[in-house]
Amino acid sequence: MSLFTGVGVSSGRASGPVARVAEALPEPAATPAPADAAAEARRIRPAAEAVANRLFERAGVVGGEAKAVLETTAAMALDPALLSQAEQLVTNNALPAPRAVHEAANGFADALRNAGGYLAERVRDIHDVRDRVIAELLGATPPGVPDLDRPSVLLARDLAPADTADLDPRLVLALVTEEGGPTSHTAILARALGIPAVVAARGILAAAPVVGVLVDGDTGSVETSGEPVRTRAAERGRGVDWNGAGGTADGHAVSIVANVGSAADARLAVEAGAQGVGLFRTEFCYLGADEEPDVRTQRAAYAEVLSPFEGRPVVVRTLDAGADKPLSFLDMGTEPNPALGVRGLRVCFERPGVLDRQLEAIAGAEQDSGAKVSVMAPMVATADEAAWFADRVRAAGLGRAGVMIEVPAAALTADEVLDAVDFVSVGTNDLAQYVFAADRMSGALAGLNDPWQPALLRLVALIGQAGHRLGKPVGVCGEAASDPLLAGVLAGLGVSSLSMGAAAVPAVGSALAAHPLVAYQKAAEEAKNAPNAARAREAAFATLQ
Ligand code: PEP
Ligand code: MG
């Protein structure tokens, strides 16, 4: 047994077999030319058949949609045109087999992308087949989340949104990553699934082969073993008692709302008792798309997510592309420092049509779903940007416009920003990374991205005071809102709505109902003036005991 300590980001204990998420293989080299081109070309078909057979085998044991997806991918691996093109690239152009498969598959992918519509949606599948066949030729593990055939703990360097889009939550016991911070996608996903997770478990990937693992998402400890360990899932929703009315013990209202990215999230949020949606991350509807979905497609996708909230308030965030969420159809080129580059609303200054089409689709989805829609923009830096966005929202016939405060400049000018819009919502995940100049995906910097950092709390206090002065709502939709103790502190700093993954809703709602507002104001004052994050947490805990 070896013990690793990381940062616990999603509560609970679980144990079981390990499934490693393999990292992307480098692009195969075009040299050296094979000594025997005919023999090299003959390696391609058996490799593709081995890939297809494994996929067909798995298709035989699963049902429904998963079966169809596996069978389609297997058939693509055996596509005669793809295989003969790759073979010709070996024999005619003297390419090594992995490179030939890479080029042939990319040629197919380009053709599908140009065909558009349904065919363009297959580009991801072609890339998947390409990577599997190349890995087979190289004797390597294909990149991405492995195909799980039993409940397992996923072990990864880090998880990107696209890696996790097709995860089967019934088969994932817990998540452990070597990198990542408390606000990384791994943390967000784990909380959404209600499973334990530990990030920044430094050194775990280099450790001797890990067979079984015990994960404690509260303490951040990960025990690894070279032997199998008992499979045990975390208990979910441990008996939290909440009456569903968001607010403090003395009746000060604080809405308890949910972060959602899909129709399934929305249903879970309703079941958990969320009073509405505080953040609908619309980019998750675009992630697999190779071209911009048309207005009708977007409208239907948004309406599906919003319908469970008929008659209730929902905040739809416009596309937050760029940085760690690149979208292939936006073709934004490479930037030396994408987190500080053209991301979020900045993408739309150059392409206002993308925003206008999205707003049209959101307005349509409001009618179709009956939800009470507000719209907000990500990554806003100035009051002028906020005003530009609000004008476009109103021109689209949507009633309420807001912006996220994720950039320190917007926090420091919160009065002016709020003056331009109807509400703001603090994205503490990005605000922390920009305040501390600490990449939110970096395991080494996880401590700086701790939402209890007093510098972050002081900025939230500034925004809360601005909201009070202007009589406009201030929400928090970053991961900070899902910590039941911190939720009270945020309310004490003047925050009027807390938005979080569905799994956290009952615990935050009931914790907030435990004390009157004045107690939270006192806890907030203590935490904000503490010398560091650990002391801030202790001070709030001691005050509220
Ligand atoms: C945030 O930055 O706090 C936020 C909620 O946005 P995202 O995590 O999607 O960047
Ligand atoms: Mg953000």
Coordinates of C-alpha atoms and ligand atoms in Angstrom, one line a residue, residues 183 185 188 259 279 281 283-284 317 320 325 343 404 406 426-431 440 477-479, ligand 1:
T183 CA -12.1 24.3 -9.7
H185 CA -13.4 20.1 -14.7
I188 CA -16.9 20.0 -11.3
N259 CA -25.4 24.6 -12.4
L279 CA -25.7 28.7 -14.5
R281 CA -23.2 26.2 -19.4
E283 CA -20.9 25.3 -24.4
F284 CA -21.5 21.7 -23.4
R317 CA -24.7 31.7 -20.0
D320 CA -17.8 30.3 -23.0
K325 CA -12.8 24.8 -23.9
R343 CA -12.2 33.5 -24.7
M404 CA -20.3 36.9 -14.8
E406 CA -14.5 36.4 -13.3
V426 CA -19.4 35.7 -9.5
G427 CA -17.5 32.9 -11.3
T428 CA -15.2 32.2 -8.4
N429 CA -13.3 29.5 -10.3
D430 CA -11.9 31.9 -12.9
L431 CA -11.8 34.8 -10.5
R440 CA -7.0 26.5 -12.3
C477 CA -22.0 30.2 -9.5
G478 CA -18.4 29.0 -9.1
E479 CA -17.5 25.9 -7.1
Ligands
PEP1 C1 -16.4 30.1 -12.9 O1 -15.4 30.5 -13.6 O2 -16.5 30.2 -11.7 C2 -17.5 29.5 -13.6 C3 -18.6 29.2 -13.0 O3 -17.4 29.3 -14.9 P1 -16.6 27.9 -15.5 O4 -16.2 27.1 -14.4 O5 -17.5 27.3 -16.5 O6 -15.4 28.6 -16.2

